[in-house]
Tab-separated table of C-alpha atoms in Angstrom:
chain	number	residue	atom	x	y	z
A	1	UNK	CA	91.603	101.045	125.891
A	2	UNK	CA	94.709	103.160	126.213
A	3	UNK	CA	94.567	106.906	126.683
A	4	UNK	CA	94.294	108.622	123.319
A	5	UNK	CA	96.818	111.402	122.816
A	6	UNK	CA	96.257	114.304	120.378
A	7	UNK	CA	98.909	112.728	118.155
A	8	UNK	CA	97.032	109.416	118.041
A	9	UNK	CA	93.704	111.163	117.460
A	10	UNK	CA	95.114	113.144	114.520
A	11	UNK	CA	96.598	109.973	113.067
A	12	UNK	CA	93.306	108.115	113.479
A	13	UNK	CA	91.442	110.890	111.668
A	14	UNK	CA	93.951	110.759	108.784
A	15	UNK	CA	93.570	106.988	108.465
A	16	UNK	CA	89.758	107.183	108.644
A	17	UNK	CA	89.764	109.862	105.927
A	18	UNK	CA	91.998	107.738	103.712
A	19	UNK	CA	89.799	104.684	104.245
A	20	UNK	CA	86.464	106.395	103.614
A	21	UNK	CA	87.541	108.494	100.615
A	22	UNK	CA	89.723	105.736	99.154
A	23	UNK	CA	87.073	103.016	99.436
A	24	UNK	CA	84.390	105.365	98.082
A	25	UNK	CA	86.578	106.281	95.102
A	26	UNK	CA	87.618	102.699	94.323
A	27	UNK	CA	84.120	101.255	94.718
A	28	UNK	CA	82.614	104.023	92.578
A	29	UNK	CA	85.189	103.302	89.899
A	30	UNK	CA	84.638	99.550	90.226
A	31	UNK	CA	80.886	99.995	89.759
A	32	UNK	CA	81.513	102.135	86.680
A	33	UNK	CA	83.940	99.599	85.204
A	34	UNK	CA	81.475	96.765	85.795
A	35	UNK	CA	78.879	98.786	83.890
A	36	UNK	CA	81.327	99.516	81.058
A	37	UNK	CA	82.473	95.919	80.865
A	38	UNK	CA	78.942	94.613	80.398
A	39	UNK	CA	78.048	97.331	77.879
A	40	UNK	CA	78.914	97.437	74.178
A	41	UNK	CA	82.504	98.455	74.802
A	42	UNK	CA	85.428	98.127	72.412
A	43	UNK	CA	88.085	98.404	75.130
A	44	UNK	CA	86.932	95.741	77.561
A	45	UNK	CA	90.502	94.503	78.117
A	46	UNK	CA	91.709	97.735	79.753
A	47	UNK	CA	88.468	98.036	81.692
A	48	UNK	CA	89.020	94.505	83.027
A	49	UNK	CA	92.571	95.332	84.150
A	50	UNK	CA	91.481	98.538	85.880
A	51	UNK	CA	88.634	96.686	87.568
A	52	UNK	CA	91.071	94.288	89.212
A	53	UNK	CA	93.419	97.149	90.072
A	54	UNK	CA	90.624	98.819	92.052
A	55	UNK	CA	90.000	95.529	93.895
A	56	UNK	CA	93.698	95.270	94.802
A	57	UNK	CA	93.698	98.896	95.947
A	58	UNK	CA	90.688	98.255	98.174
A	59	UNK	CA	92.437	95.270	99.788
A	60	UNK	CA	95.461	97.433	100.624
A	61	UNK	CA	93.331	100.243	102.070
A	62	UNK	CA	91.304	97.893	104.276
A	63	UNK	CA	94.194	95.695	105.446
A	64	UNK	CA	96.445	98.670	106.229
A	65	UNK	CA	94.030	101.395	107.216
A	66	UNK	CA	91.561	99.588	109.475
A	67	UNK	CA	94.128	98.023	111.871
A	68	UNK	CA	96.135	101.244	112.093
A	69	UNK	CA	92.975	103.258	112.779
A	70	UNK	CA	91.834	100.876	115.513
A	71	UNK	CA	95.269	101.021	117.141
A	72	UNK	CA	95.497	104.823	116.893
A	73	UNK	CA	92.090	105.181	118.567
A	74	UNK	CA	93.194	103.097	121.537
A	75	UNK	CA	91.719	99.637	120.999
A	76	UNK	CA	94.711	97.478	121.893
A	77	UNK	CA	93.251	93.994	122.279
A	78	UNK	CA	91.247	93.599	119.101
A	79	UNK	CA	93.283	91.120	117.067
A	80	UNK	CA	93.842	87.414	117.515
A	81	UNK	CA	96.752	85.467	116.061
A	82	UNK	CA	94.644	84.418	113.079
A	83	UNK	CA	93.416	87.985	112.507
A	84	UNK	CA	97.010	89.264	112.472
A	85	UNK	CA	98.072	86.568	110.025
A	86	UNK	CA	95.100	87.358	107.796
A	87	UNK	CA	95.767	91.109	107.853
A	88	UNK	CA	99.380	90.711	106.766
A	89	UNK	CA	98.455	88.134	104.142
A	90	UNK	CA	95.709	90.282	102.570
A	91	UNK	CA	98.005	93.317	102.548
A	92	UNK	CA	100.758	91.355	100.778
A	93	UNK	CA	98.307	89.931	98.218
A	94	UNK	CA	96.902	93.394	97.529
A	95	UNK	CA	100.382	94.879	97.138
A	96	UNK	CA	101.530	92.115	94.781
A	97	UNK	CA	98.328	92.308	92.757
A	98	UNK	CA	98.568	96.088	92.527
A	99	UNK	CA	102.028	96.075	90.950
A	100	UNK	CA	101.087	93.111	88.729
A	101	UNK	CA	97.962	94.747	87.294
A	102	UNK	CA	99.708	98.113	86.898
A	103	UNK	CA	102.474	96.419	84.936
A	104	UNK	CA	99.936	94.566	82.783
A	105	UNK	CA	97.997	97.788	82.180
A	106	UNK	CA	101.030	99.769	80.997
A	107	UNK	CA	102.352	96.962	78.784
A	108	UNK	CA	98.932	96.360	77.231
A	109	UNK	CA	98.517	100.063	76.459
A	110	UNK	CA	102.025	100.170	74.982
A	111	UNK	CA	101.103	97.324	72.636
A	112	UNK	CA	97.703	98.873	71.843
A	113	UNK	CA	99.043	102.236	70.665
A	114	UNK	CA	102.038	100.785	68.793
A	115	UNK	CA	101.992	101.303	64.999
A	116	UNK	CA	100.828	98.422	62.828
A	117	UNK	CA	104.281	98.207	61.241
A	118	UNK	CA	106.021	97.704	64.600
A	119	UNK	CA	107.278	94.455	66.100
A	120	UNK	CA	104.089	94.319	68.202
A	121	UNK	CA	101.725	94.070	65.224
A	122	UNK	CA	100.910	90.374	65.756
A	123	UNK	CA	100.581	90.713	69.534
A	124	UNK	CA	98.421	93.814	69.096
A	125	UNK	CA	95.586	91.733	67.660
A	126	UNK	CA	95.941	88.775	70.034
A	127	UNK	CA	96.667	90.608	73.298
A	128	UNK	CA	93.043	91.345	74.356
A	129	UNK	CA	92.220	87.626	74.216
A	130	UNK	CA	94.849	86.767	76.838
A	131	UNK	CA	94.130	89.521	79.369
A	132	UNK	CA	91.721	87.375	81.411
A	133	UNK	CA	94.286	84.561	81.527
A	134	UNK	CA	97.085	86.857	82.717
A	135	UNK	CA	94.879	88.429	85.399
A	136	UNK	CA	93.791	85.000	86.658
A	137	UNK	CA	97.407	83.813	86.694
A	138	UNK	CA	98.411	86.949	88.596
A	139	UNK	CA	95.751	86.330	91.269
A	140	UNK	CA	96.733	82.673	91.656
A	141	UNK	CA	100.421	83.537	91.872
A	142	UNK	CA	99.806	86.281	94.462
A	143	UNK	CA	97.524	84.101	96.595
A	144	UNK	CA	99.920	81.153	96.746
A	145	UNK	CA	103.314	82.860	96.822
A	146	UNK	CA	102.347	85.144	99.706
A	147	UNK	CA	101.430	82.125	101.835
A	148	UNK	CA	105.139	82.100	102.656
A	149	UNK	CA	104.483	84.847	105.221
A	150	UNK	CA	101.638	83.542	107.416
A	151	UNK	CA	102.476	79.846	107.054
A	152	UNK	CA	106.241	79.511	106.778
A	153	UNK	CA	108.183	82.671	107.468
A	154	UNK	CA	106.386	84.960	109.871
A	155	UNK	CA	104.306	84.230	112.903
A	156	UNK	CA	102.181	87.256	113.723
A	157	UNK	CA	100.843	87.430	117.240
A	158	UNK	CA	98.854	89.756	119.451
A	159	UNK	CA	101.476	92.022	121.016
A	160	UNK	CA	99.820	92.014	124.439
A	161	UNK	CA	100.159	88.310	125.129
A	162	UNK	CA	102.836	87.257	127.557
A	163	UNK	CA	104.996	85.306	125.121
A	164	UNK	CA	108.744	85.606	125.072
A	165	UNK	CA	109.707	86.078	121.456
A	166	UNK	CA	112.975	87.021	119.819
A	167	UNK	CA	113.567	88.795	116.518
A	168	UNK	CA	110.212	90.565	116.764
A	169	UNK	CA	108.951	93.613	114.913
A	170	UNK	CA	106.185	95.668	116.487
A	171	UNK	CA	103.677	97.057	113.956
A	172	UNK	CA	101.396	98.621	116.580
A	173	UNK	CA	98.442	96.288	116.165
A	174	UNK	CA	100.439	93.045	115.826
A	175	UNK	CA	103.920	91.709	116.382
A	176	UNK	CA	105.786	89.709	113.772
A	177	UNK	CA	108.489	87.225	114.667
A	178	UNK	CA	110.644	84.962	112.539
A	179	UNK	CA	110.075	81.336	113.443
A	180	UNK	CA	112.811	80.117	111.138
A	181	UNK	CA	115.527	81.818	109.181
A	182	UNK	CA	114.342	81.403	105.642
A	183	UNK	CA	117.166	81.875	103.193
A	184	UNK	CA	117.472	85.171	101.418
A	185	UNK	CA	117.496	83.410	98.072
A	186	UNK	CA	113.972	82.037	98.633
A	187	UNK	CA	112.643	85.459	99.600
A	188	UNK	CA	114.414	87.066	96.638
A	189	UNK	CA	113.060	84.480	94.192
A	190	UNK	CA	109.452	84.580	95.404
A	191	UNK	CA	108.949	88.199	96.487
A	192	UNK	CA	111.760	90.634	95.692
A	193	UNK	CA	112.662	89.467	92.181
A	194	UNK	CA	109.054	89.550	90.804
A	195	UNK	CA	108.488	93.036	92.226
A	196	UNK	CA	111.768	94.306	90.774
A	197	UNK	CA	110.943	92.681	87.426
A	198	UNK	CA	107.507	94.308	87.358
A	199	UNK	CA	109.082	97.675	88.203
A	200	UNK	CA	111.589	97.364	85.358
A	201	UNK	CA	108.821	96.376	82.940
A	202	UNK	CA	106.720	99.366	84.009
A	203	UNK	CA	109.654	101.726	83.418
A	204	UNK	CA	110.390	100.150	80.042
A	205	UNK	CA	106.756	100.148	78.888
A	206	UNK	CA	106.230	103.725	80.067
A	207	UNK	CA	109.327	104.856	78.186
A	208	UNK	CA	108.179	103.057	75.032
A	209	UNK	CA	104.738	104.616	75.324
A	210	UNK	CA	106.146	108.110	75.759
A	211	UNK	CA	108.343	107.601	72.685
A	212	UNK	CA	105.351	106.347	70.650
A	213	UNK	CA	103.221	109.320	71.720
A	214	UNK	CA	106.055	111.711	70.845
A	215	UNK	CA	106.437	110.258	67.358
A	216	UNK	CA	102.677	110.268	66.875
A	217	UNK	CA	102.503	113.894	67.988
A	218	UNK	CA	105.217	114.872	65.515
A	219	UNK	CA	103.315	113.207	62.665
A	220	UNK	CA	100.035	114.824	63.684
A	221	UNK	CA	101.728	118.218	63.967
A	222	UNK	CA	103.184	117.768	60.507
A	223	UNK	CA	99.819	116.831	59.008
A	224	UNK	CA	97.901	119.576	60.810
A	225	UNK	CA	100.271	122.493	60.339
A	226	UNK	CA	97.381	124.814	59.782
A	227	UNK	CA	95.847	123.899	63.125
A	228	UNK	CA	97.070	125.902	66.099
A	229	UNK	CA	96.283	123.250	68.717
A	230	UNK	CA	94.986	119.959	67.365
A	231	UNK	CA	92.922	118.092	69.951
A	232	UNK	CA	94.543	114.842	71.111
A	233	UNK	CA	92.696	111.666	70.223
A	234	UNK	CA	90.700	109.777	72.826
A	235	UNK	CA	93.243	106.970	72.787
A	236	UNK	CA	96.115	109.422	73.350
A	237	UNK	CA	94.335	111.032	76.293
A	238	UNK	CA	93.631	107.623	77.824
A	239	UNK	CA	97.286	106.668	77.331
A	240	UNK	CA	98.439	109.864	79.029
A	241	UNK	CA	96.207	109.075	82.007
A	242	UNK	CA	97.646	105.565	82.242
A	243	UNK	CA	101.170	107.014	82.120
A	244	UNK	CA	100.249	109.410	84.934
A	245	UNK	CA	98.856	106.467	86.889
A	246	UNK	CA	101.968	104.328	86.370
A	247	UNK	CA	104.402	107.134	87.268
A	248	UNK	CA	102.418	107.887	90.440
A	249	UNK	CA	102.421	104.191	91.299
A	250	UNK	CA	106.193	103.882	90.863
A	251	UNK	CA	106.859	106.931	93.061
A	252	UNK	CA	104.778	105.640	95.970
A	253	UNK	CA	105.817	102.012	95.440
A	254	UNK	CA	109.495	102.967	95.606
A	255	UNK	CA	108.950	104.985	98.779
A	256	UNK	CA	106.893	102.170	100.313
A	257	UNK	CA	109.559	99.595	99.441
A	258	UNK	CA	112.256	101.705	101.105
A	259	UNK	CA	110.215	101.997	104.297
A	260	UNK	CA	109.395	98.277	104.251
A	261	UNK	CA	113.091	97.419	104.023
A	262	UNK	CA	113.811	99.720	106.969
A	263	UNK	CA	110.985	98.088	108.944
A	264	UNK	CA	112.291	94.615	108.128
A	265	UNK	CA	115.776	95.537	109.353
A	266	UNK	CA	114.555	97.303	112.482
A	267	UNK	CA	113.442	95.006	115.296
A	268	UNK	CA	111.941	97.869	117.291
A	269	UNK	CA	110.589	100.402	114.770
A	270	UNK	CA	109.432	103.736	116.100
A	271	UNK	CA	105.838	104.988	116.139
A	272	UNK	CA	106.729	107.477	113.416
A	273	UNK	CA	108.302	104.846	111.151
A	274	UNK	CA	105.440	102.331	111.401
A	275	UNK	CA	102.694	104.865	110.745
A	276	UNK	CA	104.566	106.737	108.009
A	277	UNK	CA	105.122	103.441	106.191
A	278	UNK	CA	101.408	102.631	106.467
A	279	UNK	CA	100.347	106.073	105.228
A	280	UNK	CA	102.694	105.879	102.223
A	281	UNK	CA	101.549	102.354	101.332
A	282	UNK	CA	97.950	103.632	101.199
A	283	UNK	CA	98.699	106.738	99.115
A	284	UNK	CA	98.518	105.139	95.662
A	285	UNK	CA	95.333	103.103	96.389
A	286	UNK	CA	93.835	106.290	97.809
A	287	UNK	CA	94.842	108.576	94.905
A	288	UNK	CA	94.568	106.274	91.874
A	289	UNK	CA	90.756	106.292	91.406
A	290	UNK	CA	90.741	110.078	91.336
A	291	UNK	CA	93.613	110.151	88.836
A	292	UNK	CA	91.566	107.887	86.589
A	293	UNK	CA	88.434	110.004	87.016
A	294	UNK	CA	90.276	113.292	86.456
A	295	UNK	CA	90.595	115.179	83.182
A	296	UNK	CA	87.480	113.451	81.848
A	297	UNK	CA	89.827	110.856	80.445
A	298	UNK	CA	90.045	107.183	81.254
A	299	UNK	CA	86.596	106.633	82.741
A	300	UNK	CA	84.763	108.307	79.894
A	301	UNK	CA	87.223	107.523	77.091
A	302	UNK	CA	88.059	103.865	77.643
A	303	UNK	CA	84.735	102.680	76.337
A	304	UNK	CA	84.227	103.637	72.707
A	305	UNK	CA	80.870	102.469	71.408
């Protein structure tokens, strides 16, 4: 073990706190969603999406937080080649699944709250039936597409082995090296383009939802002129929580993407850069369960008996 500096100790404590609180929050939420899903619930579709979002969040927390914590606390020889490949693969799957389920959640809620005379009226009735299919497709796509990293593009090795490697990137607990120069078009088609498409869809769906809520609020205000402060409906409060969740996701996802690009371009990233990128990538998985549990909204409102 290396000598632990105060800086490393503080970083290890931060990572441990994120792991423990984040996993506790996500697993508590997952248990609650499993209970809601198997109860007499009229909004099982959203509950199913959120259930898989908590699973994706847990994968990110474990695959990012545990290795960084072990490294910060001085254990330098804990990962084999296979372990490094698995860590990066699980982290990529969790990241891809997180943006996929968030996109599906926002779009589904946009369709759900749309008026019956809108262009979504036919999809509004059929959408809940296809949620399980889309989630399964998303998992399959994430599992297979991200094989490009451990099997074809990146070879991730224990950094303390005496191997001469070029084009390496040191992540603290593992070192990644490019075995072959995969064309940028392949990476863009399989990784970058889907993430950008999901981001655009989240922005579009969030904007549509905000516009729908605004129009609904104007109609309600017109009908209830005598009321000083009409109480928002359960569906509106749940929608507002989902909008808060999606906006938080996009903020941290954008920051994480920027840092990942910098890491990819930097062959010798600094201690600060590697750990800041890891902390930012864990922020949304760490915060999201508490956003959903706050304001007595999504957890208690999603299931209407």
